[in-house]
Coordinates of C-alpha atoms in Angstrom, one line a residue:
Chain I
M1 CA 228.2 364.7 24.3
K2 CA 225.5 362.3 23.6
E3 CA 223.5 361.4 26.6
E4 CA 220.9 359.5 24.7
W5 CA 222.3 356.1 25.2
T6 CA 222.2 356.5 28.9
D7 CA 218.5 357.4 28.6
K8 CA 218.1 354.2 26.6
L9 CA 219.8 352.5 29.5
K10 CA 217.1 353.7 31.8
T11 CA 214.4 352.6 29.4
R12 CA 215.9 349.1 29.1
L13 CA 216.4 348.5 32.8
E14 CA 213.7 350.4 34.6
H15 CA 211.4 347.3 34.5
H16 CA 214.1 344.8 34.9
E17 CA 213.4 342.1 37.5
M18 CA 215.6 339.7 39.3
T19 CA 215.0 336.7 41.5
P20 CA 215.0 337.7 45.1
P21 CA 217.6 336.2 47.5
E22 CA 216.5 332.9 49.1
G23 CA 214.8 333.3 52.5
L24 CA 214.0 337.0 52.0
W25 CA 210.4 336.7 52.9
E26 CA 211.2 334.7 55.9
G27 CA 213.7 337.2 57.0
I28 CA 211.2 340.0 56.6
S29 CA 208.6 338.2 58.7
E30 CA 211.1 337.4 61.3
Q31 CA 212.4 340.9 61.5
M32 CA 208.9 342.4 61.8
N33 CA 207.9 339.6 64.2
L34 CA 209.9 340.4 67.3
A35 CA 208.0 338.5 70.0
E36 CA 205.8 335.9 68.4
K37 CA 206.7 332.9 66.4
P38 CA 205.2 332.4 63.0
V39 CA 202.3 330.1 63.0
R40 CA 203.1 326.7 61.6
K41 CA 202.1 326.7 58.0
S42 CA 199.2 324.3 57.8
S43 CA 196.2 323.9 55.7
F44 CA 194.2 323.0 58.7
P45 CA 192.0 326.0 59.5
L46 CA 192.3 327.5 62.9
S47 CA 188.7 327.0 63.9
K48 CA 188.9 323.3 63.2
R49 CA 192.1 323.0 65.3
W50 CA 190.1 324.4 68.1
I51 CA 187.3 322.0 67.8
A52 CA 189.8 319.2 67.6
T53 CA 191.7 320.3 70.7
A54 CA 188.5 320.9 72.7
A55 CA 187.1 317.6 71.6
T56 CA 190.3 315.8 72.6
L57 CA 190.2 317.4 76.0
L58 CA 186.6 316.8 76.5
A59 CA 187.0 313.2 75.6
L60 CA 189.8 312.7 78.0
A61 CA 188.0 314.6 80.7
G62 CA 184.9 312.6 80.1
F63 CA 186.8 309.4 80.1
F64 CA 187.9 309.5 83.7
T65 CA 185.0 311.4 85.0
F66 CA 182.8 308.5 84.0
Y67 CA 185.5 305.9 84.5
D68 CA 184.1 303.3 86.8
F69 CA 186.5 302.8 89.5
K70 CA 184.8 299.7 90.7
D71 CA 187.1 296.8 90.9
D72 CA 186.5 293.8 88.8
A73 CA 187.8 290.9 90.8
T74 CA 186.4 290.2 94.2
S75 CA 188.7 287.5 95.2
S76 CA 189.3 286.5 98.7
S77 CA 193.0 286.0 98.7
P78 CA 195.8 288.4 98.3
V79 CA 197.4 286.3 95.7
N80 CA 194.6 286.8 93.3
I81 CA 194.7 290.5 93.8
A82 CA 198.3 290.6 93.0
E83 CA 197.6 288.7 89.8
K84 CA 194.9 291.1 88.8
A85 CA 197.4 293.9 89.2
E86 CA 199.8 292.2 86.9
S87 CA 197.2 291.8 84.2
H88 CA 196.8 295.6 84.1
Q89 CA 200.4 296.1 83.1
A90 CA 200.8 298.6 80.3
P91 CA 203.0 297.6 77.4
A92 CA 205.2 300.6 78.3
Q93 CA 206.4 298.7 81.3
E94 CA 208.9 296.7 79.3
Q95 CA 210.9 299.8 78.4
T96 CA 210.7 301.5 81.7
P97 CA 213.2 299.6 83.9
E98 CA 216.0 300.9 81.6
E99 CA 214.5 304.4 81.5
K100 CA 214.0 304.9 85.1
P101 CA 217.5 305.8 86.4
V102 CA 218.6 307.5 83.2
G103 CA 219.6 311.1 83.8
E104 CA 217.9 311.3 87.0
E105 CA 220.8 311.1 89.4
P106 CA 222.9 314.1 88.1
A107 CA 219.8 316.1 87.4
V108 CA 218.3 315.7 90.8
P109 CA 220.9 317.3 93.1
R110 CA 221.1 320.4 90.9
M111 CA 217.3 320.6 90.7
R112 CA 217.0 320.1 94.4
S113 CA 219.2 323.1 95.2
L114 CA 217.2 325.2 92.7
L115 CA 214.1 324.1 94.3
A116 CA 215.4 324.7 97.8
Q117 CA 215.4 328.4 96.9
A118 CA 211.9 328.3 95.5
V119 CA 209.0 329.6 97.4
P120 CA 206.0 327.4 97.9
A121 CA 205.4 325.6 101.1
N122 CA 202.6 323.8 99.5
S123 CA 204.8 320.9 98.5
K124 CA 204.1 319.7 102.0
A125 CA 200.7 321.2 102.3
A126 CA 198.0 319.6 104.3
P127 CA 195.6 317.8 102.1
A128 CA 192.8 320.3 102.2
A129 CA 190.8 319.6 99.1
T130 CA 189.8 323.1 98.4
E131 CA 193.1 324.7 99.0
S132 CA 194.5 326.5 96.0
P133 CA 198.2 325.8 95.3
E134 CA 199.1 329.4 94.3
P135 CA 201.3 331.3 96.7
S136 CA 200.8 335.0 96.8
A137 CA 204.2 336.0 95.4
P138 CA 203.9 334.8 91.8
P139 CA 201.1 337.0 90.5
V140 CA 203.2 340.0 91.3
I141 CA 206.1 338.5 89.4
A142 CA 203.9 337.7 86.5
E143 CA 202.7 341.2 86.4
E144 CA 206.2 342.6 86.2
K145 CA 207.1 340.2 83.5
V146 CA 204.1 341.2 81.4
T147 CA 205.2 344.8 81.3
E148 CA 208.7 343.8 80.3
T149 CA 207.4 341.7 77.6
T150 CA 205.2 344.4 76.2
A151 CA 208.2 346.7 76.1
D152 CA 210.2 344.1 74.2
E153 CA 207.5 343.6 71.7
K154 CA 207.7 347.2 70.4
T155 CA 209.4 347.4 67.0
A156 CA 212.0 350.0 66.0
E157 CA 209.2 352.1 64.5
T158 CA 207.2 353.2 67.5
S159 CA 203.8 353.8 65.8
Q160 CA 201.0 351.6 66.9
A161 CA 200.1 350.7 63.4
S162 CA 203.5 349.2 62.9
A163 CA 203.2 347.1 66.1
Q164 CA 199.9 345.8 65.0
T165 CA 201.2 345.2 61.5
A166 CA 204.1 343.3 63.0
R167 CA 201.8 341.0 64.9
R168 CA 199.7 340.4 61.9
I169 CA 202.8 339.4 59.9
A170 CA 203.8 337.2 62.7
Q171 CA 200.6 335.2 62.3
A172 CA 200.9 335.0 58.6
S173 CA 202.1 331.8 56.9
S174 CA 205.8 331.6 56.2
S175 CA 205.6 332.4 52.6
P176 CA 202.9 334.1 50.5
T177 CA 202.8 331.7 47.6
P178 CA 205.4 329.4 46.1
T179 CA 206.2 331.7 43.2
Y180 CA 209.8 332.2 44.2
Q181 CA 212.5 329.8 45.3
Q182 CA 212.1 330.1 49.0
N183 CA 211.9 327.8 52.0
D184 CA 208.2 327.9 52.1
G185 CA 207.9 324.2 52.9
K186 CA 209.2 324.6 56.4
P187 CA 206.4 324.0 58.7
Y188 CA 207.9 325.7 61.7
S189 CA 210.4 328.3 60.9
E190 CA 213.2 328.8 63.3
E191 CA 213.2 332.1 65.0
G192 CA 216.3 334.2 65.3
K193 CA 215.7 334.5 69.0
S194 CA 216.1 331.4 71.2
P195 CA 212.9 330.1 72.7
H196 CA 212.2 330.5 76.4
Q197 CA 214.6 328.2 78.1
W198 CA 213.3 327.6 81.6
S199 CA 209.8 327.3 82.9
F200 CA 208.5 326.9 86.4
G201 CA 205.1 325.5 87.3
L202 CA 202.8 324.8 90.2
H203 CA 200.2 322.2 89.8
A204 CA 197.6 320.2 91.5
S205 CA 196.2 317.0 90.4
G206 CA 194.2 313.9 90.9
G207 CA 191.5 313.7 93.5
L208 CA 190.7 317.4 93.3
L209 CA 189.0 317.1 90.1
A210 CA 187.3 313.8 90.0
D211 CA 184.8 312.1 92.2
N212 CA 186.3 311.1 95.4
S213 CA 184.0 308.7 97.0
H214 CA 184.3 305.5 95.2
Q215 CA 183.6 302.4 97.1
Q216 CA 185.6 299.4 96.5
N217 CA 184.4 295.9 97.0
N218 CA 187.7 294.3 97.6
H219 CA 187.9 291.6 100.0
Y220 CA 190.9 291.3 102.0
P221 CA 191.5 288.3 104.2
I222 CA 192.2 289.2 107.8
S223 CA 193.3 287.2 110.7
Q224 CA 190.8 286.3 113.4
S225 CA 193.3 285.9 116.1
D226 CA 192.1 288.8 118.2
P227 CA 188.4 289.5 117.6
L228 CA 188.1 292.4 120.0
S229 CA 190.9 294.7 119.5
P230 CA 191.7 296.1 116.1
S231 CA 193.1 293.1 114.3
P232 CA 195.9 293.4 111.9
I233 CA 194.6 293.0 108.4
S234 CA 196.3 290.4 106.4
Q235 CA 198.0 292.9 104.2
Y236 CA 200.0 293.7 107.2
N237 CA 200.5 290.1 108.0
G238 CA 201.9 289.5 104.7
G239 CA 199.4 286.8 103.8
E240 CA 199.6 284.6 106.8
N241 CA 196.6 282.7 108.3
P242 CA 194.6 282.0 105.2
Q243 CA 191.9 280.4 107.1
N244 CA 189.3 282.2 109.2
E245 CA 189.2 285.1 106.8
T246 CA 186.7 287.8 107.1
P247 CA 186.4 290.0 104.1
I248 CA 186.8 293.7 104.6
K249 CA 185.9 296.6 102.5
A250 CA 188.6 298.8 101.2
S251 CA 188.0 302.2 100.0
H252 CA 190.8 304.1 98.3
R253 CA 190.3 307.8 97.7
L254 CA 191.9 309.2 94.6
P255 CA 195.3 310.6 95.3
I256 CA 195.8 314.3 95.7
R257 CA 199.0 315.8 94.5
F258 CA 200.7 319.2 94.6
G259 CA 203.9 320.0 93.1
L260 CA 206.5 322.3 91.6
K261 CA 207.9 321.7 88.2
I262 CA 210.9 323.0 86.4
G263 CA 211.2 322.7 82.6
Y264 CA 214.1 323.3 80.4
Q265 CA 213.6 323.8 76.7
L266 CA 216.1 321.7 74.7
S267 CA 214.9 322.8 71.3
E268 CA 211.9 324.4 69.6
R269 CA 209.8 321.4 70.4
W270 CA 211.5 319.3 73.0
A271 CA 211.8 320.1 76.6
L272 CA 213.0 318.3 79.7
Q273 CA 211.0 318.4 82.9
T274 CA 211.5 317.6 86.5
G275 CA 210.2 318.8 89.8
I276 CA 209.1 317.8 93.2
T277 CA 205.7 316.5 94.2
Y278 CA 203.7 315.8 97.3
T279 CA 201.0 313.2 97.1
Y280 CA 198.5 312.1 99.6
L281 CA 196.8 308.7 99.5
Y282 CA 194.0 308.0 101.8
S283 CA 192.4 304.6 102.3
E284 CA 189.7 303.2 104.6
F285 CA 189.5 299.7 105.5
T286 CA 186.2 298.6 107.0
L287 CA 185.8 295.2 108.6
V288 CA 182.5 294.1 107.2
N289 CA 181.3 291.9 110.0
R290 CA 182.8 294.0 112.8
Q291 CA 181.5 296.9 114.8
Q292 CA 184.8 298.6 115.1
P293 CA 185.7 301.9 113.5
A294 CA 187.3 301.8 110.1
I295 CA 191.0 301.7 109.8
E296 CA 192.2 304.9 108.2
Q297 CA 195.4 304.7 106.3
R298 CA 197.2 307.9 105.3
L299 CA 200.2 307.7 103.1
H300 CA 202.3 310.8 102.4
Y301 CA 204.6 310.7 99.4
V302 CA 207.3 313.0 98.2
G303 CA 208.3 312.4 94.7
I304 CA 210.6 313.5 91.9
P305 CA 209.2 313.3 88.4
L306 CA 211.4 313.3 85.3
G307 CA 210.1 313.6 81.8
I308 CA 210.2 315.0 78.4
S309 CA 207.6 316.9 76.5
Y310 CA 207.0 317.5 72.9
Q311 CA 205.2 320.6 71.6
I312 CA 202.7 319.5 69.0
W313 CA 201.3 322.8 68.1
K314 CA 201.4 326.4 69.2
N315 CA 199.9 329.8 68.3
S316 CA 200.1 333.1 70.0
H317 CA 198.1 332.1 73.0
F318 CA 197.7 328.4 73.1
R319 CA 199.9 325.4 72.9
L320 CA 199.3 321.7 72.7
Y321 CA 202.0 319.2 73.8
A322 CA 202.5 315.6 74.7
S323 CA 204.8 314.3 77.4
A324 CA 206.1 311.1 78.9
G325 CA 208.1 310.4 81.9
A326 CA 208.7 308.5 85.1
T327 CA 208.3 309.4 88.8
A328 CA 209.9 308.0 91.9
E329 CA 208.0 308.7 95.1
K330 CA 208.8 307.8 98.6
V331 CA 206.4 307.4 101.5
V332 CA 207.6 309.8 104.0
K333 CA 204.8 309.2 106.4
N334 CA 202.6 306.2 106.8
S335 CA 199.9 306.5 109.4
Q336 CA 197.4 303.8 110.3
K337 CA 194.6 304.7 112.7
S338 CA 191.5 303.2 113.9
G339 CA 189.2 305.6 115.6
D340 CA 191.5 307.5 117.9
S341 CA 194.0 304.8 118.4
K342 CA 197.0 304.1 116.3
I343 CA 197.4 300.7 115.0
N344 CA 200.5 298.8 115.5
S345 CA 201.2 296.7 112.5
H346 CA 203.9 295.6 110.3
S347 CA 202.7 298.1 107.7
D348 CA 203.2 300.9 110.1
G349 CA 206.9 301.1 109.3
E350 CA 206.6 300.5 105.6
K351 CA 207.9 303.4 103.6
P352 CA 208.3 302.1 100.2
L353 CA 209.6 303.7 97.1
Q354 CA 206.9 303.9 94.4
W355 CA 207.9 304.0 90.8
S356 CA 205.5 305.0 88.1
V357 CA 205.5 306.0 84.4
N358 CA 203.2 308.3 82.7
T359 CA 202.2 309.8 79.5
A360 CA 200.1 312.9 79.1
L361 CA 198.6 315.4 76.7
G362 CA 198.6 319.0 77.7
A363 CA 196.8 322.1 76.6
E364 CA 198.1 325.4 77.8
Y365 CA 196.6 328.9 77.5
Q366 CA 199.0 331.7 77.6
P367 CA 197.4 335.1 78.4
T368 CA 200.9 336.6 78.3
K369 CA 204.2 335.5 76.8
Q370 CA 205.4 334.2 80.1
L371 CA 202.4 333.0 82.0
G372 CA 200.5 329.9 81.1
I373 CA 197.6 328.0 82.6
Y374 CA 197.4 324.4 81.6
L375 CA 195.4 321.3 81.9
E376 CA 197.1 318.0 81.4
P377 CA 195.1 314.7 81.4
S378 CA 197.4 311.8 81.7
L379 CA 197.6 308.0 81.9
D380 CA 199.8 306.7 84.7
Y381 CA 201.1 303.3 85.5
Y382 CA 202.2 302.5 89.0
F383 CA 204.5 299.6 89.7
K384 CA 204.2 297.4 92.7
D385 CA 206.0 298.9 95.6
G386 CA 207.4 295.7 97.0
T387 CA 205.4 295.8 100.1
G388 CA 202.1 294.4 101.3
L389 CA 200.5 297.8 101.6
E390 CA 197.2 298.3 99.9
H391 CA 196.4 301.6 98.4
Y392 CA 195.1 303.3 95.4
Y393 CA 198.2 302.7 93.3
K394 CA 198.0 299.0 94.0
E395 CA 194.3 298.9 93.3
H396 CA 194.6 300.9 90.1
P397 CA 198.0 300.6 88.7
L398 CA 196.9 301.9 85.4
S399 CA 195.0 305.0 86.1
P400 CA 194.1 308.2 84.3
G401 CA 194.7 311.5 86.1
I402 CA 194.3 315.2 85.4
E403 CA 196.7 317.9 86.4
F404 CA 196.1 321.6 86.2
G405 CA 198.6 324.3 86.9
L406 CA 200.3 327.5 86.2
R407 CA 203.5 327.9 84.4
W408 CA 206.0 330.7 84.1
H409 CA 208.2 330.8 81.0
L410 CA 211.4 332.6 81.6
N411 CA 214.2 333.7 79.4
P412 CA 217.6 332.6 80.5
Chain R
M1 CA 194.7 347.9 42.5
D2 CA 197.7 349.1 44.3
E3 CA 195.5 351.5 46.3
Q4 CA 193.3 348.7 47.5
L5 CA 196.3 346.7 48.4
V6 CA 197.8 349.5 50.5
A7 CA 194.4 350.1 52.2
R8 CA 194.2 346.5 53.2
I9 CA 197.7 346.4 54.5
L10 CA 197.0 349.4 56.7
Q11 CA 194.2 347.3 58.1
N12 CA 196.7 344.6 59.0
D13 CA 195.8 342.3 56.2
Q14 CA 198.8 340.0 56.1
R15 CA 197.8 338.4 52.8
A16 CA 197.8 341.8 51.2
M17 CA 201.4 342.3 52.4
G18 CA 202.4 339.1 50.8
L19 CA 200.8 340.2 47.5
L20 CA 202.5 343.5 47.6
Y21 CA 205.8 341.8 48.2
Q22 CA 205.2 339.4 45.3
R23 CA 204.3 342.1 42.9
Y24 CA 207.3 344.3 43.5
V25 CA 210.1 342.1 44.9
G26 CA 211.5 341.4 41.4
I27 CA 211.9 345.0 40.5
L28 CA 213.2 346.0 43.9
T29 CA 215.7 343.2 43.8
S30 CA 217.0 344.4 40.5
V31 CA 217.3 348.0 41.9
C32 CA 219.1 346.8 45.0
Y33 CA 221.6 344.7 43.0
R34 CA 222.3 347.6 40.8
Y35 CA 223.4 349.7 43.8
V36 CA 224.8 347.2 46.3
A37 CA 226.3 344.9 43.7
Q38 CA 227.6 342.3 46.1
E39 CA 225.2 339.3 46.3
S40 CA 225.9 338.6 49.9
D41 CA 224.8 342.1 51.0
V42 CA 221.7 342.3 49.0
K43 CA 219.5 340.2 51.2
D44 CA 220.1 342.3 54.3
V45 CA 219.5 345.6 52.5
L46 CA 216.3 344.3 50.8
Q47 CA 215.0 342.9 54.0
N48 CA 215.5 346.2 55.8
S49 CA 213.9 348.0 52.9
F50 CA 210.8 345.9 53.0
V51 CA 210.5 346.2 56.7
K52 CA 210.8 349.9 56.3
I53 CA 208.2 349.9 53.5
F54 CA 205.7 348.0 55.5
T55 CA 206.2 349.9 58.7
S56 CA 206.0 353.4 57.1
L57 CA 203.3 352.6 54.6
S58 CA 200.9 354.8 56.5
T59 CA 203.0 357.8 55.5
F60 CA 202.6 357.1 51.7
K61 CA 200.2 359.1 49.7
F62 CA 199.1 358.0 46.2
H63 CA 199.7 360.5 43.5
G64 CA 199.3 358.7 40.3
E65 CA 200.3 355.6 38.4
D66 CA 203.5 354.0 39.6
S67 CA 203.8 356.3 42.5
L68 CA 203.9 353.4 44.9
K69 CA 206.6 351.7 42.9
A70 CA 208.6 354.9 42.8
W71 CA 208.2 355.3 46.6
M72 CA 209.2 351.8 47.3
T73 CA 212.2 352.1 44.9
R74 CA 213.3 355.3 46.7
I75 CA 213.3 353.4 50.0
V76 CA 215.5 350.7 48.5
V77 CA 217.8 353.3 47.0
N78 CA 218.1 355.0 50.4
E79 CA 218.8 351.8 52.2
S80 CA 221.4 350.8 49.6
L81 CA 223.1 354.1 49.9
N82 CA 223.1 353.9 53.7
F83 CA 224.6 350.5 53.4
L84 CA 227.3 351.5 50.9
Q85 CA 228.3 354.6 52.9
S86 CA 228.4 352.8 56.3
R87 CA 230.0 349.5 55.4
K88 CA 232.2 350.4 52.5
K89 CA 234.1 353.5 52.0
M90 CA 232.8 354.6 48.7
L91 CA 235.8 355.7 46.7
F92 CA 235.5 358.2 44.0
V93 CA 238.5 357.3 41.9
E94 CA 239.1 358.6 38.5
D95 CA 240.9 356.1 36.3
E96 CA 242.4 358.0 33.5
R97 CA 243.2 354.8 31.6
I98 CA 239.7 354.7 30.5
L99 CA 240.0 357.8 28.5
R100 CA 242.7 356.2 26.3
D101 CA 240.8 353.1 25.3
L102 CA 237.7 354.7 23.9
P103 CA 237.7 357.6 21.5
D104 CA 235.4 360.4 22.6
E105 CA 231.9 360.8 21.4
E106 CA 231.5 357.3 20.1
E107 CA 227.9 356.2 19.8
V108 CA 227.0 353.3 22.1
N109 CA 224.8 350.8 20.6
L110 CA 222.7 348.8 23.0
D111 CA 221.5 346.2 20.5
R112 CA 222.4 342.6 20.7
I113 CA 223.0 342.9 24.4
S114 CA 220.4 341.6 26.8
D115 CA 218.9 343.4 29.8
D116 CA 220.5 340.9 32.1
E117 CA 223.9 341.6 30.6
L118 CA 223.5 345.3 30.8
H119 CA 222.4 345.0 34.4
Q120 CA 225.5 342.8 35.2
L121 CA 227.8 345.3 33.5
I122 CA 226.5 348.1 35.7
R123 CA 227.0 346.0 38.8
E124 CA 230.6 345.5 37.8
L125 CA 231.4 349.2 37.8
P126 CA 233.5 350.4 40.7
D127 CA 231.4 351.8 43.6
G128 CA 231.8 355.5 43.0
Y129 CA 231.0 355.3 39.2
R130 CA 228.2 353.0 39.7
T131 CA 226.4 355.0 42.4
V132 CA 226.6 358.2 40.5
L133 CA 225.5 356.6 37.3
N134 CA 222.5 355.0 39.0
L135 CA 221.4 358.2 40.7
F136 CA 221.8 360.3 37.6
V137 CA 220.3 357.9 35.0
F138 CA 217.8 356.0 37.0
E139 CA 216.7 358.3 39.7
G140 CA 217.0 361.4 37.6
L141 CA 218.9 363.4 40.1
S142 CA 221.0 366.3 39.1
H143 CA 224.7 366.4 39.9
R144 CA 223.9 369.1 42.5
Q145 CA 221.5 366.8 44.2
I146 CA 223.9 363.8 44.0
A147 CA 226.6 365.8 45.5
E148 CA 224.5 366.7 48.4
L149 CA 223.3 363.2 48.9
L150 CA 226.8 361.7 48.8
S151 CA 228.6 364.6 50.4
I152 CA 230.9 365.1 47.5
K153 CA 231.5 368.0 45.2
E154 CA 229.3 368.7 42.3
S155 CA 232.2 368.5 40.0
T156 CA 233.2 365.1 41.5
S157 CA 229.7 363.9 40.7
A158 CA 229.9 365.1 37.1
S159 CA 233.3 363.6 36.5
Q160 CA 232.3 360.3 38.1
F161 CA 229.4 360.1 35.8
Y162 CA 231.7 360.8 32.8
F163 CA 234.0 358.1 33.8
A164 CA 231.2 355.7 34.5
K165 CA 229.8 356.2 31.0
R166 CA 233.1 355.7 29.4
Q167 CA 233.8 352.5 31.3
L168 CA 230.4 351.1 30.7
A169 CA 230.6 351.9 27.0
K170 CA 233.9 350.1 26.8
R171 CA 232.5 347.1 28.6
I172 CA 229.6 346.9 26.3
K173 CA 231.8 347.1 23.3
D174 CA 234.1 344.4 24.7
L175 CA 231.1 342.1 25.4
K176 CA 229.7 342.6 21.9
N177 CA 233.1 341.8 20.4
K178 CA 233.3 338.7 22.5
K179 CA 230.0 337.6 21.3
E180 CA 230.7 337.9 17.6

């Protein structure tokens, strides 16, 4: 029996090569990469990304830190002030009236019931400027989640080298080189596992982080009808008695806001967000030529934001995203005081609904898979609230803000 | 070269992993196809093989030229066999008809047939024949070792090999006749 030809078979085929199946390398990286998503294949070096992100944040932070909140117009009639507010209108305003009610109604009741079960009492917290919004419960939860995640990250091979190897592969680009017919053009390969679906966040924003003591030089006409007792300021009168006007100084502190957010991941990049917020607006009205104590106005709002966010970039510990949305807030308490006495005025009862739209850029640092700390500078536009109330939003309808918070990303 | 590559991989150099993959994926794909045959199954088996290769690389010791290639090949072979034995019931049939069509002892000439064609013809052999032929010819296992590996009798291995050769020889002849 001649075996030689089979030996020749070996010689012929032992160096034989074939084209690997499509997507093989991606499958390998995916299989070895259990917890982390592959980094988007990009020629932009990591260090430069960092500089770009940091520069963007610094620029935004610098912008509103040095933003001069001094008002331009010093008119003496409410009509001019209203006109000035109109001139600030952002182009986005045209689109918003349609966007406002979309999707908000059905989402809200469900969200409310979810929120009702949520912990923090800080949504109605007193406006202490130094108060931290973190309740004591979440750090414990975060701790538990971290250990769970660590367990999940272990690969089938339990050696440490393999786990480290897996993470390194996870950070590699999606294809070594374009030698083979593979999907190496994909910038953001899909992971077999679904992304974290829900996220919850706590945040604080606005007056906490920027200079609070801006003085305005707005002049509001007031009525001279009763010189001795605290007179109603014309904003309360609705613009009556244009003669005999004494200018007053209005000082609007930056709003302070706390809130709870819920996010739902629609896809790899897009997420839906809503939540509940509490905002505090404080204003002081001083009658320039009077010796009476300033009128202190305190407006307490509860609001529901609704928005979408788009994840621009992500690596194992950081992510950059952009978001846009609208918020509806309602004044739940409106207090007007002068010294110790309460002022009776038309404005006392005003509890308007305040609409606003916003857009923001966010940067989030994730020390663990499920916990994130973020900073989100934004640009907001506040529509007129249909009342004569004067407050920060009326004074600065287009205003930048910054929000910082914590986020928990959960698996469904 | 291979040694340096492995050392780098063990230091978690992901570029080195990509290079190793590139260097050997062609050969390992060919090996996998030879065993698994079905195109739809090859990707899974190869993927598992590479993952196993990368994760157990720390256990590999160099012992000469081509030792890495041999080690990687053996992993692919093992994964392929696991697959064949778990997913498909490998049948060790003996088709007597083969014996009629080809006189015994005929010399098989491998000229005028390409490597790709040869490879394809092996893939087309029935599972049992193909597996034994692969293990005997390409892995150099004895029938005793094959029998142990596949949990069959040594005599079964030997006869499977015999039938495999005969069928392959016939196919080669048929192909050459078709070409002329």
